Coordinates of C-alpha atoms and ligand atoms in Angstrom, one line a residue:
Chain A
M1 CA 57.3 -28.0 -19.0
N2 CA 54.0 -27.4 -20.7
A3 CA 53.4 -31.1 -20.2
V4 CA 52.4 -30.5 -16.6
V5 CA 49.4 -28.5 -17.5
G6 CA 47.9 -30.8 -20.1
R7 CA 49.0 -34.0 -18.6
G8 CA 48.3 -33.9 -14.8
K9 CA 44.6 -34.4 -14.8
C10 CA 43.3 -34.6 -11.3
A11 CA 41.6 -31.4 -10.5
K12 CA 39.3 -30.9 -7.6
A13 CA 40.4 -31.3 -4.0
A14 CA 38.9 -34.2 -2.1
V15 CA 37.7 -31.9 0.8
G16 CA 35.3 -30.1 -1.4
A17 CA 33.8 -33.3 -2.6
S18 CA 32.7 -34.5 0.8
K19 CA 30.7 -31.4 1.6
M20 CA 28.8 -31.6 -1.7
V21 CA 27.9 -35.1 -1.0
Q22 CA 26.1 -34.1 2.3
A23 CA 23.8 -32.0 0.2
A24 CA 22.5 -35.0 -1.6
E25 CA 18.8 -34.8 -2.3
H26 CA 16.7 -37.9 -2.0
K27 CA 15.5 -38.7 -5.4
G28 CA 14.5 -42.3 -5.2
C29 CA 15.8 -44.7 -7.8
R30 CA 14.8 -42.8 -10.9
T31 CA 17.3 -40.8 -12.7
S32 CA 15.1 -38.6 -14.7
S33 CA 12.7 -36.1 -13.5
N34 CA 9.6 -37.7 -14.9
S35 CA 6.2 -37.6 -13.3
G36 CA 4.4 -40.7 -12.1
Q37 CA 5.5 -43.4 -9.7
A38 CA 8.0 -45.7 -11.2
S39 CA 9.4 -48.8 -9.8
C40 CA 12.8 -49.1 -11.5
G41 CA 14.0 -52.5 -12.1
S42 CA 16.1 -54.8 -13.9
R43 CA 13.2 -57.2 -14.3
A44 CA 10.5 -54.6 -14.8
G45 CA 8.7 -54.5 -18.2
Q46 CA 7.8 -51.3 -19.8
A47 CA 4.6 -51.0 -17.7
D48 CA 6.6 -50.1 -14.7
L49 CA 9.0 -47.7 -16.3
P50 CA 8.9 -44.2 -17.7
T51 CA 9.2 -44.5 -21.5
E52 CA 12.5 -42.8 -22.0
I53 CA 14.1 -45.0 -19.4
W54 CA 12.6 -48.1 -20.9
E55 CA 14.0 -47.0 -24.3
K56 CA 17.4 -46.9 -22.7
V57 CA 17.3 -50.2 -20.9
K58 CA 15.1 -52.5 -23.0
S59 CA 17.9 -53.7 -25.2
H60 CA 20.7 -53.4 -22.7
P61 CA 21.7 -56.9 -21.5
C62 CA 23.3 -55.6 -18.4
Y63 CA 20.5 -53.3 -17.3
S64 CA 17.5 -55.5 -18.1
E65 CA 17.5 -59.1 -16.9
E66 CA 15.0 -60.0 -19.5
A67 CA 17.0 -58.3 -22.3
H68 CA 20.1 -60.3 -21.4
H69 CA 18.7 -63.4 -23.0
H70 CA 18.3 -61.6 -26.3
Y71 CA 20.9 -58.9 -26.7
A72 CA 24.7 -59.0 -26.7
R73 CA 27.3 -56.6 -25.5
M74 CA 31.0 -56.1 -26.3
H75 CA 33.8 -54.6 -24.3
V76 CA 36.8 -53.1 -25.9
A77 CA 40.0 -53.2 -23.9
V78 CA 41.4 -49.7 -24.6
A79 CA 42.1 -48.6 -21.1
P80 CA 45.0 -50.3 -19.4
A81 CA 46.0 -47.8 -16.7
C82 CA 44.4 -47.7 -13.3
N83 CA 44.5 -45.1 -10.5
I84 CA 43.7 -47.2 -7.5
Q85 CA 44.7 -50.6 -6.1
C86 CA 42.0 -53.0 -4.9
N87 CA 42.8 -56.1 -2.8
Y88 CA 40.8 -58.3 -5.1
C89 CA 42.8 -57.3 -8.2
N90 CA 46.2 -58.4 -9.3
R91 CA 46.9 -56.2 -12.3
K92 CA 49.2 -58.8 -13.9
Y93 CA 46.3 -61.1 -14.6
D94 CA 42.7 -61.1 -15.4
C95 CA 40.7 -59.4 -12.7
A96 CA 37.9 -61.7 -12.0
N97 CA 35.9 -59.1 -10.0
E98 CA 36.0 -56.2 -12.3
S99 CA 36.1 -56.6 -16.0
R100 CA 39.8 -56.9 -16.8
P101 CA 41.5 -59.3 -19.1
G102 CA 45.0 -58.4 -17.9
V103 CA 48.0 -59.4 -19.8
V104 CA 46.5 -62.4 -21.6
S105 CA 44.4 -60.2 -23.9
E106 CA 45.2 -57.6 -26.4
K107 CA 45.1 -53.9 -25.8
L108 CA 43.4 -52.0 -28.5
T109 CA 43.9 -48.5 -29.9
P110 CA 40.7 -46.5 -30.3
E111 CA 41.0 -47.0 -34.1
Q112 CA 41.3 -50.8 -33.7
A113 CA 38.4 -50.7 -31.2
V114 CA 36.1 -49.1 -33.7
K115 CA 37.0 -51.6 -36.4
K116 CA 36.3 -54.4 -34.0
A117 CA 33.0 -52.9 -33.0
L118 CA 31.9 -52.7 -36.6
A119 CA 33.0 -56.3 -37.2
V120 CA 31.0 -57.5 -34.3
A121 CA 28.0 -55.4 -35.2
A122 CA 28.0 -56.9 -38.6
T123 CA 28.4 -60.5 -37.4
I124 CA 26.2 -60.4 -34.3
P125 CA 23.2 -58.1 -35.1
Q126 CA 21.9 -58.4 -31.6
M127 CA 25.0 -56.6 -30.3
T128 CA 23.5 -53.4 -29.0
V129 CA 26.0 -52.2 -26.4
L130 CA 29.6 -51.3 -26.5
G131 CA 31.3 -50.8 -23.1
I132 CA 34.7 -49.7 -22.0
A133 CA 35.5 -51.4 -18.7
G134 CA 39.2 -51.8 -18.6
P135 CA 41.5 -53.6 -18.2
G136 CA 42.3 -50.7 -15.9
D137 CA 40.0 -47.8 -15.3
P138 CA 38.5 -46.0 -18.3
L139 CA 38.8 -42.6 -16.7
A140 CA 42.4 -43.2 -15.9
N141 CA 42.8 -43.4 -19.7
P142 CA 40.5 -40.5 -20.7
E143 CA 42.0 -39.8 -24.1
K144 CA 41.7 -43.4 -25.3
T145 CA 38.3 -43.9 -23.8
F146 CA 36.6 -40.8 -25.2
K147 CA 38.3 -41.1 -28.5
T148 CA 36.8 -44.6 -28.8
F149 CA 33.4 -43.4 -27.9
E150 CA 33.6 -40.6 -30.4
L151 CA 34.6 -42.8 -33.2
V152 CA 32.0 -45.5 -32.5
A153 CA 29.2 -42.9 -32.2
K154 CA 30.1 -41.7 -35.6
A155 CA 30.5 -45.0 -37.3
A156 CA 27.7 -46.9 -35.6
P157 CA 25.1 -44.5 -34.2
D158 CA 22.7 -47.2 -33.1
I159 CA 25.1 -48.8 -30.6
K160 CA 24.7 -47.8 -27.0
L161 CA 27.8 -46.7 -25.2
C162 CA 28.6 -47.5 -21.6
L163 CA 31.4 -47.1 -19.2
S164 CA 32.5 -48.8 -16.0
T165 CA 34.7 -47.0 -13.5
N166 CA 36.0 -47.1 -10.0
G167 CA 34.7 -43.6 -9.7
L168 CA 37.9 -41.8 -8.4
S169 CA 38.1 -39.5 -11.4
L170 CA 34.4 -39.5 -12.2
P171 CA 33.5 -36.0 -11.0
D172 CA 36.1 -34.5 -13.4
Y173 CA 34.6 -36.2 -16.4
V174 CA 30.9 -36.1 -15.9
D175 CA 30.4 -33.4 -18.5
V176 CA 32.6 -35.1 -21.0
I177 CA 30.7 -38.3 -20.4
A178 CA 27.4 -36.5 -21.0
K179 CA 28.8 -34.9 -24.2
S180 CA 30.0 -38.3 -25.5
K181 CA 26.5 -39.7 -25.5
V182 CA 27.3 -42.3 -23.0
D183 CA 24.0 -43.2 -21.5
H184 CA 25.0 -45.9 -19.0
V185 CA 27.7 -45.7 -16.4
T186 CA 28.6 -48.4 -13.9
I187 CA 30.5 -47.4 -10.7
T188 CA 32.0 -49.9 -8.4
I189 CA 31.3 -48.8 -4.9
N190 CA 32.3 -51.3 -2.2
M191 CA 32.0 -49.1 0.9
I192 CA 31.0 -45.7 2.2
D193 CA 32.8 -46.1 5.5
P194 CA 36.6 -45.4 5.3
E195 CA 37.3 -47.9 8.1
I196 CA 36.0 -50.6 5.8
G197 CA 37.5 -49.1 2.7
A198 CA 40.9 -49.3 4.2
K199 CA 40.6 -53.1 4.3
I200 CA 39.7 -53.2 0.6
Y201 CA 41.9 -50.5 -1.0
P202 CA 45.6 -50.2 0.0
W203 CA 46.1 -47.0 -2.0
I204 CA 44.8 -44.5 -4.5
F205 CA 46.6 -42.1 -6.8
F206 CA 44.9 -38.7 -6.6
N207 CA 46.0 -35.1 -7.0
H208 CA 49.5 -36.2 -7.9
R209 CA 50.1 -38.2 -4.9
R210 CA 49.5 -41.6 -3.4
Y211 CA 47.0 -41.8 -0.5
T212 CA 46.9 -44.8 1.8
G213 CA 44.7 -46.1 4.6
L214 CA 41.8 -44.1 5.8
D215 CA 42.7 -41.1 3.8
A216 CA 42.6 -43.1 0.6
A217 CA 39.3 -44.7 1.4
R218 CA 37.7 -41.4 2.4
V219 CA 38.7 -39.6 -0.8
L220 CA 37.6 -42.5 -2.9
A221 CA 34.1 -42.9 -1.3
D222 CA 33.5 -39.1 -1.5
R223 CA 34.5 -39.0 -5.1
Q224 CA 32.4 -42.0 -6.0
L225 CA 29.2 -40.7 -4.4
L226 CA 29.8 -37.2 -5.8
G227 CA 30.2 -38.7 -9.3
L228 CA 27.1 -40.8 -9.0
E229 CA 25.1 -37.7 -7.9
M230 CA 26.4 -35.6 -10.7
L231 CA 25.6 -38.3 -13.3
S232 CA 22.1 -38.7 -11.9
E233 CA 21.5 -35.0 -12.2
R234 CA 22.3 -35.2 -15.9
G235 CA 19.9 -38.0 -16.5
I236 CA 22.6 -40.6 -17.2
L237 CA 21.6 -44.1 -16.0
C238 CA 23.9 -45.4 -13.3
K239 CA 24.4 -48.9 -12.0
V240 CA 26.4 -49.5 -8.9
N241 CA 28.5 -52.6 -8.6
S242 CA 29.6 -53.9 -5.2
V243 CA 31.9 -56.8 -4.5
M244 CA 30.6 -58.8 -1.5
I245 CA 33.5 -59.6 0.7
P246 CA 32.4 -61.8 3.7
H247 CA 33.3 -60.3 7.1
I248 CA 34.6 -57.1 5.5
N249 CA 31.8 -55.4 3.7
D250 CA 28.9 -57.9 3.6
G251 CA 26.7 -56.3 6.3
H252 CA 27.8 -52.8 5.3
L253 CA 26.6 -53.2 1.7
V254 CA 23.0 -52.6 3.0
E255 CA 24.2 -49.1 4.0
V256 CA 25.9 -48.7 0.6
N257 CA 22.7 -49.7 -1.0
K258 CA 20.8 -46.9 0.8
A259 CA 23.5 -44.4 0.0
V260 CA 23.5 -45.1 -3.7
K261 CA 19.8 -45.3 -4.0
S262 CA 19.4 -41.8 -2.4
R263 CA 21.9 -40.5 -5.0
G264 CA 19.9 -41.7 -7.9
A265 CA 21.4 -45.1 -8.8
F266 CA 19.1 -47.0 -11.1
L267 CA 20.3 -50.5 -10.3
H268 CA 22.5 -52.2 -7.7
N269 CA 24.5 -55.2 -8.6
I270 CA 26.1 -57.1 -5.7
M271 CA 28.7 -59.5 -7.0
P272 CA 30.4 -62.3 -5.1
L273 CA 34.1 -61.9 -4.4
I274 CA 36.2 -64.2 -6.5
S275 CA 39.5 -65.0 -4.8
A276 CA 41.1 -68.1 -6.1
P277 CA 44.7 -68.0 -4.8
E278 CA 46.2 -68.5 -8.2
Y279 CA 45.2 -65.0 -9.2
G280 CA 47.8 -63.7 -6.7
T281 CA 45.5 -61.0 -5.3
V282 CA 45.9 -59.9 -1.7
F283 CA 42.6 -61.5 -0.8
G284 CA 43.4 -64.6 -2.7
L285 CA 46.7 -65.0 -0.9
N286 CA 45.5 -64.2 2.6
G287 CA 42.7 -66.7 2.3
Q288 CA 39.8 -64.3 2.2
R289 CA 36.9 -66.4 1.0
G290 CA 34.0 -65.4 -1.3
P291 CA 30.3 -65.7 -0.3
T292 CA 28.2 -68.9 -0.7
A293 CA 25.2 -68.8 -2.9
Q294 CA 22.9 -68.5 0.1
E295 CA 24.9 -65.6 1.6
L296 CA 24.8 -63.7 -1.6
K297 CA 21.1 -64.3 -2.1
A298 CA 20.3 -63.2 1.5
L299 CA 22.2 -60.0 1.0
Q300 CA 20.6 -59.3 -2.4
D301 CA 17.2 -60.0 -0.9
A302 CA 17.9 -57.7 2.1
C303 CA 18.7 -54.9 -0.3
E304 CA 15.8 -55.6 -2.7
G305 CA 13.3 -53.8 -0.5
E306 CA 15.4 -50.7 -1.0
M307 CA 15.9 -50.9 -4.7
N308 CA 16.1 -53.2 -7.6
M309 CA 18.9 -55.6 -7.7
M310 CA 20.7 -56.9 -10.7
R311 CA 21.4 -60.6 -10.4
H312 CA 22.5 -61.6 -13.8
C313 CA 25.9 -60.0 -13.9
R314 CA 28.6 -62.2 -15.3
Q315 CA 31.6 -60.3 -14.1
C316 CA 32.7 -60.4 -17.7
R317 CA 36.1 -59.7 -19.1
A318 CA 37.1 -56.3 -20.4
D319 CA 37.2 -57.7 -23.9
A320 CA 34.1 -59.9 -23.7
V321 CA 31.9 -60.3 -26.8
G322 CA 28.5 -61.9 -27.1
L323 CA 25.5 -62.6 -25.0
L324 CA 26.2 -62.4 -21.2
G325 CA 27.5 -65.8 -20.3
E326 CA 29.0 -66.5 -23.7
D327 CA 32.3 -65.2 -24.9
R328 CA 33.0 -65.0 -28.6
S329 CA 36.0 -62.7 -28.2
A330 CA 38.3 -65.4 -29.8
E331 CA 36.5 -64.8 -33.1
F332 CA 37.4 -61.1 -33.0
T333 CA 41.1 -61.0 -32.3
T334 CA 42.9 -57.9 -33.7
D335 CA 44.5 -60.0 -36.4
R336 CA 41.2 -61.3 -37.6
V337 CA 39.4 -58.1 -37.3
M338 CA 41.9 -56.1 -39.3
K339 CA 41.6 -58.5 -42.1
M340 CA 37.8 -58.5 -42.1
D341 CA 35.9 -56.6 -44.8
V342 CA 33.3 -55.0 -42.6
K343 CA 29.9 -53.8 -43.8
Y344 CA 27.8 -52.0 -41.2
D345 CA 24.2 -52.4 -42.2
L346 CA 21.9 -50.4 -40.0
E347 CA 18.7 -51.7 -41.8
M348 CA 19.7 -55.3 -41.3
R349 CA 20.4 -54.7 -37.7
K350 CA 17.1 -53.0 -37.1
A351 CA 15.1 -55.7 -38.9
Y352 CA 16.8 -58.3 -36.7
Q353 CA 16.2 -56.4 -33.5
D354 CA 12.5 -56.0 -34.5
R355 CA 12.2 -59.7 -34.8
V356 CA 13.8 -60.1 -31.3
E357 CA 11.2 -57.7 -29.9
D358 CA 8.3 -59.7 -31.4
E359 CA 9.8 -62.9 -29.9
R360 CA 10.0 -61.2 -26.5
A361 CA 6.4 -60.1 -26.6
A362 CA 5.3 -63.6 -27.5
K363 CA 7.3 -65.0 -24.7
A364 CA 6.0 -62.6 -22.1
A365 CA 2.4 -63.4 -23.1
A366 CA 3.0 -67.1 -22.8
S367 CA 4.4 -67.0 -19.3
K368 CA 1.7 -64.6 -18.2
E369 CA -0.9 -67.2 -19.3
E370 CA 0.9 -70.0 -17.5
L371 CA 1.1 -67.8 -14.4
G372 CA -2.6 -67.2 -14.5
E373 CA -3.1 -71.0 -14.1
L374 CA -0.8 -70.9 -11.1
A375 CA -2.7 -68.1 -9.3
G376 CA -5.3 -70.6 -8.1
A377 CA -2.8 -72.6 -6.2
A378 CA -2.2 -71.6 -2.6
S379 CA 1.1 -72.8 -1.2
E380 CA 3.8 -71.5 1.1
I381 CA 6.4 -73.4 -0.9
S382 CA 9.2 -71.5 -2.6
L383 CA 12.1 -73.2 -4.2
L384 CA 14.9 -72.8 -6.7
V385 CA 15.4 -74.4 -10.1
A386 CA 18.3 -74.3 -12.5
V387 CA 17.9 -73.8 -16.3
A388 CA 20.4 -74.7 -19.1
T389 CA 20.0 -72.1 -21.8
K390 CA 21.9 -70.6 -24.7
G391 CA 19.7 -67.6 -24.9
S392 CA 16.4 -66.5 -26.5
G393 CA 14.6 -67.5 -23.3
L394 CA 14.6 -71.2 -24.3
I395 CA 15.6 -74.4 -22.6
N396 CA 18.0 -75.2 -25.4
E397 CA 21.3 -76.4 -23.8
H398 CA 22.5 -79.9 -23.2
F399 CA 23.3 -80.6 -19.6
G400 CA 26.8 -81.8 -20.6
H401 CA 27.5 -78.7 -22.6
A402 CA 26.2 -76.0 -20.2
R403 CA 28.9 -73.7 -18.9
E404 CA 26.4 -72.1 -16.6
F405 CA 22.9 -72.4 -15.2
Q406 CA 20.3 -69.7 -14.6
V407 CA 18.7 -70.0 -11.2
Y408 CA 15.1 -69.0 -10.7
E409 CA 13.1 -68.8 -7.5
L410 CA 9.6 -70.2 -7.9
S411 CA 6.6 -69.5 -5.7
T412 CA 2.9 -69.0 -6.3
S413 CA 3.6 -65.4 -7.0
G414 CA 5.7 -66.3 -10.1
T415 CA 9.3 -66.7 -11.1
K416 CA 12.2 -64.5 -9.9
F417 CA 15.6 -64.6 -11.3
V418 CA 18.2 -65.3 -8.6
G419 CA 21.4 -65.5 -10.5
H420 CA 23.6 -67.7 -12.7
R421 CA 25.9 -70.4 -11.6
R422 CA 29.0 -70.9 -13.7
V423 CA 30.3 -74.4 -13.8
D424 CA 33.7 -75.3 -15.1
V425 CA 34.2 -75.6 -18.8
Y426 CA 33.7 -79.0 -20.2
C427 CA 36.6 -81.3 -19.6
Q428 CA 36.6 -84.5 -21.5
G429 CA 37.0 -88.1 -20.6
G430 CA 37.7 -90.3 -17.6
D431 CA 37.9 -88.6 -14.3
G432 CA 37.2 -85.2 -15.7
E433 CA 33.7 -86.2 -16.3
K434 CA 33.1 -87.1 -12.7
D435 CA 34.8 -83.9 -11.4
R436 CA 32.6 -81.9 -13.7
L437 CA 29.5 -83.6 -12.5
S438 CA 30.3 -82.9 -8.9
T439 CA 31.2 -79.3 -9.7
I440 CA 27.8 -78.9 -11.3
I441 CA 26.0 -80.5 -8.4
R442 CA 27.9 -78.2 -5.9
G443 CA 27.0 -75.2 -8.0
I444 CA 23.3 -75.9 -8.1
N445 CA 23.0 -77.8 -4.9
D446 CA 20.3 -75.4 -3.6
C447 CA 18.0 -76.2 -6.5
H448 CA 15.2 -78.7 -6.6
A449 CA 15.3 -79.3 -10.3
V450 CA 17.4 -78.7 -13.3
F451 CA 15.9 -78.0 -16.8
V452 CA 17.9 -79.2 -19.8
A453 CA 17.4 -79.8 -23.5
K454 CA 19.0 -83.2 -23.1
I455 CA 20.9 -85.2 -20.5
G456 CA 22.6 -88.6 -20.4
G457 CA 21.6 -91.5 -18.3
S458 CA 24.5 -91.4 -15.8
P459 CA 24.4 -87.7 -14.9
K460 CA 20.6 -88.2 -14.6
S461 CA 20.9 -90.8 -12.0
N462 CA 23.6 -89.0 -10.1
L463 CA 21.4 -85.8 -10.0
I464 CA 18.5 -87.8 -8.7
K465 CA 20.8 -89.3 -6.0
A466 CA 21.8 -85.8 -5.0
G467 CA 18.1 -84.9 -4.7
I468 CA 17.9 -82.7 -7.8
E469 CA 15.3 -83.6 -10.3
P470 CA 16.5 -83.6 -13.9
V471 CA 13.7 -82.3 -16.2
D472 CA 14.1 -82.7 -20.0
Q473 CA 10.5 -82.9 -21.2
Y474 CA 10.4 -79.1 -21.8
A475 CA 13.3 -79.2 -24.3
H476 CA 13.4 -76.2 -26.6
E477 CA 10.4 -74.6 -25.0
L478 CA 10.3 -71.2 -23.3
F479 CA 11.8 -71.6 -19.9
E480 CA 9.7 -69.1 -17.9
K481 CA 6.5 -70.8 -19.0
S482 CA 8.0 -74.3 -18.5
V483 CA 9.3 -73.8 -15.0
I484 CA 5.9 -72.5 -13.9
S485 CA 4.1 -75.4 -15.5
W486 CA 6.6 -77.8 -13.8
F487 CA 6.1 -76.0 -10.5
R488 CA 2.3 -76.4 -10.7
S489 CA 2.7 -80.1 -11.1
Y490 CA 5.3 -80.2 -8.3
L491 CA 2.7 -78.5 -6.0
D492 CA 0.1 -81.1 -7.1
R493 CA 2.5 -84.0 -6.4
V494 CA 3.2 -82.6 -2.9
K495 CA -0.5 -82.1 -2.2
S496 CA -1.3 -85.7 -3.3
G497 CA 1.4 -87.0 -1.1
E498 CA 3.3 -88.4 -4.0
I499 CA 6.4 -86.5 -3.0
Q500 CA 7.5 -84.7 0.0
H501 CA 8.8 -81.1 -0.1
V502 CA 12.2 -80.9 1.6
K503 CA 14.5 -78.0 1.9
R504 CA 17.8 -77.9 -0.1
G505 CA 21.2 -77.0 1.2
D506 CA 23.6 -74.2 0.1
A507 CA 25.5 -74.1 -3.1
S508 CA 29.0 -72.8 -3.9
I509 CA 29.9 -70.0 -6.3
R510 CA 32.7 -70.8 -8.6
Q511 CA 35.9 -69.1 -7.6
K512 CA 37.5 -69.1 -11.0
A513 CA 36.9 -66.6 -13.7
V514 CA 37.1 -67.8 -17.2
I515 CA 40.6 -66.7 -18.2
S516 CA 40.9 -67.9 -21.7
A517 CA 38.2 -67.4 -24.2
A518 CA 37.1 -70.9 -24.9
Chain B
M1 CA 68.7 -39.1 -14.4
P2 CA 67.8 -41.4 -11.6
F3 CA 64.6 -43.4 -12.0
K4 CA 64.3 -46.5 -14.1
I5 CA 61.7 -49.1 -14.7
I6 CA 62.4 -52.8 -14.1
A7 CA 61.2 -54.2 -17.4
S8 CA 60.5 -57.7 -16.1
Q9 CA 58.0 -56.4 -13.6
C10 CA 56.3 -53.8 -15.7
T11 CA 52.8 -54.8 -16.7
S12 CA 52.7 -52.2 -19.5
C13 CA 49.7 -50.6 -18.0
S14 CA 50.8 -47.2 -19.2
A15 CA 49.7 -45.5 -15.9
C16 CA 53.0 -43.8 -15.4
E17 CA 53.4 -42.5 -18.9
P18 CA 51.1 -39.5 -19.0
L19 CA 51.9 -38.5 -15.5
C20 CA 55.6 -37.7 -16.0
P21 CA 56.0 -33.9 -16.0
N22 CA 59.1 -34.3 -18.2
V23 CA 57.7 -36.6 -20.8
A24 CA 60.5 -39.0 -19.9
I25 CA 58.5 -42.2 -20.1
S26 CA 57.6 -44.0 -23.3
E27 CA 56.7 -47.5 -24.5
K28 CA 59.5 -49.6 -26.0
A29 CA 59.2 -53.2 -27.1
G30 CA 56.2 -53.9 -24.9
S31 CA 57.5 -52.4 -21.8
F32 CA 57.7 -48.8 -20.5
V33 CA 61.1 -47.1 -20.1
I34 CA 62.4 -43.9 -18.6
E35 CA 64.8 -41.8 -20.6
P36 CA 67.3 -41.0 -17.8
A37 CA 68.4 -37.7 -19.2
K38 CA 64.9 -36.3 -18.9
C39 CA 64.0 -37.6 -15.5
T40 CA 64.2 -35.0 -12.7
E41 CA 62.8 -37.3 -10.0
C42 CA 59.9 -35.0 -10.3
I43 CA 61.9 -32.4 -8.4
G44 CA 60.5 -29.0 -9.2
Y45 CA 57.0 -30.4 -10.0
F46 CA 55.6 -32.7 -7.4
D47 CA 56.4 -34.0 -3.9
E48 CA 56.4 -37.6 -5.0
P49 CA 57.9 -39.2 -8.1
Q50 CA 54.7 -39.7 -10.2
C51 CA 55.8 -42.9 -11.8
V52 CA 56.4 -44.5 -8.4
A53 CA 53.2 -43.2 -6.9
A54 CA 51.0 -44.5 -9.8
C55 CA 52.7 -47.8 -10.6
P56 CA 50.7 -50.8 -9.5
V57 CA 53.7 -53.1 -9.0
D58 CA 55.8 -52.2 -6.0
N59 CA 59.5 -51.6 -6.6
T60 CA 59.2 -51.4 -10.4
C61 CA 60.0 -47.7 -10.8
V62 CA 63.2 -47.5 -8.7
V63 CA 66.2 -45.3 -8.4
D64 CA 68.9 -46.2 -10.9
T65 CA 71.9 -46.3 -8.5
S66 CA 74.3 -46.6 -11.4
L67 CA 73.6 -43.0 -12.2
A68 CA 74.2 -39.8 -10.2
R69 CA 71.2 -38.3 -8.4
Y70 CA 69.4 -35.4 -10.1
Q71 CA 70.6 -32.0 -9.0
A72 CA 68.0 -29.3 -9.1
P73 CA 69.4 -26.2 -10.8
A74 CA 70.4 -23.7 -8.1
Ligands
LIG1 S1 39.8 -50.4 -10.0 FE1 39.7 -52.2 -11.3 S2 41.7 -52.3 -12.4 FE2 41.9 -50.8 -10.8 S3 42.8 -52.0 -9.1 FE3 40.6 -52.0 -8.8 S4 39.9 -53.9 -9.8 FE4 42.0 -53.5 -10.5
LIG2 S1 60.4 -39.7 -11.4 FE1 59.1 -38.1 -12.2 S2 60.4 -37.2 -13.8 FE2 61.3 -39.1 -13.3 S3 60.4 -40.6 -14.8 FE3 59.2 -40.7 -12.9 S4 57.5 -39.2 -13.3 FE4 59.1 -38.7 -14.8
LIG3 S1 53.0 -47.8 -14.1 FE1 54.4 -49.4 -13.6 S2 53.6 -51.3 -14.5 FE2 52.5 -49.5 -15.5 S3 53.6 -49.1 -17.3 FE3 54.5 -47.8 -15.7 S4 56.2 -49.0 -14.9 FE4 54.9 -50.4 -16.1

């Protein structure tokens, strides 16, 4: 009997929510009421940001594109239940679009999660962020989620806490989130128009019943926007994730971008739909395709005038551990973690992170200098290049070992991060080698050059045949500086007539998430 | 009495468990199960059986036809 009161959680009626949303006040993209014009951005250095926001984002790999080369995050899978259904998610398996490991990974209790956090913090001192992102929706598992935050905040106060949600329950938990010292929240918002929403969400569970069709989408959109607004008012940084689904919400995401910006979102992350049929999602089974690299970039560029875009998202698993793009979760299985004798050493972590900061400053200075040299060159040419890196801002990965490439756009105004391209995990021997090469070429086919620490003779000649220049003379150097220096010489070669500048074609975005932690 | 969970389809997501007004659902051996004696089909609490409405896998929380339907006390 008494169970009903404590257990049924959904509180506010959906109708009230929509009215409050109308009252939204246009606040630009800043979340705190600070004076001075600030451009908020994933790439911005401190110069462009109010200090207290910079403090929040500077070591957060998901919020700062630059930080993601240096700092690591971990997700703990304490939240298995969800309260909505998305057509890009099959809850039996890993959800490739949101961060969910599905049945293949272990669910953790809050106590196990803390032990794991401490184990990772001790092993990987650059781990600065702990997130709860699933495998379901953290706010559909409020007890486990907030218990975990509470325990981690107590045990490891220097770790930043963040949360990813579909937003349905968000308005009910905004105050709890604020009290939990969570300072970053990600909300997945794929539409503001219920007609479009009905094509993405078959149903939601709200106020003790299942809503379908337009009703479901209407309630969801209202609650998401209301939650975003309420968080912004409390000074909590919000990132909005949107899954780009061609012919369903692709054009509409420009509207979504405006709507979330006006409600205080700090960053907008448009991610490509991943819909390989073997995941058994509705979209995977009905042949809904994901966007190409060019389509994704065009949409991100279209939204960029409105607000800063995040382009380095890895759509990582709900139990990912490590730098973005790497996954060390296999080192931290529950079995192993429970056996570890963990020492949490705040001083050691601080010293390590100070070193990282020094390194970052040196790197920024070096590329600035190189950029100065470029300023003299006048050229209309802009092109993309791919970089193989293991982190620290260096070209330090072998072409054959790279699991992904970072793509930068180069022009005389400098470098701009465009995104990463994941290429299939190394398969050895025989035909696998050839397949892998063609996968890589498809993945970076829109690039003029690829920067690597090392590359074998055969892939080299194949790349050249495909029109992509393999560049290995900058091995183990800072890549920002190196690509600018290469670009300068490229422009010179074009000018002297040694080479001709030709446009590249489109590239494909991999449609498979990494299921097993390799 | 009447609702049961088809174990082979249950993903153990736990969504149903906290929603049951009668605390009839619990985890057993990696899957969630309904204690038939406690289930009232949500009659007296909600218009829809909560476990059915929240479960992500269709036809996983189903009426157990081998048992008599729940009779609300008169
Ligand atoms: S909100 Fe996340 S976990 Fe829930 S159905 Fe959608 S993608 Fe899956
Ligand atoms: S039908 Fe209602 S009472 Fe029965 S198990 Fe499901 S939630 Fe509990
Ligand atoms: S909601 Fe469905 S899938 Fe999830 S635990 Fe309950 S019965 Fe299993």
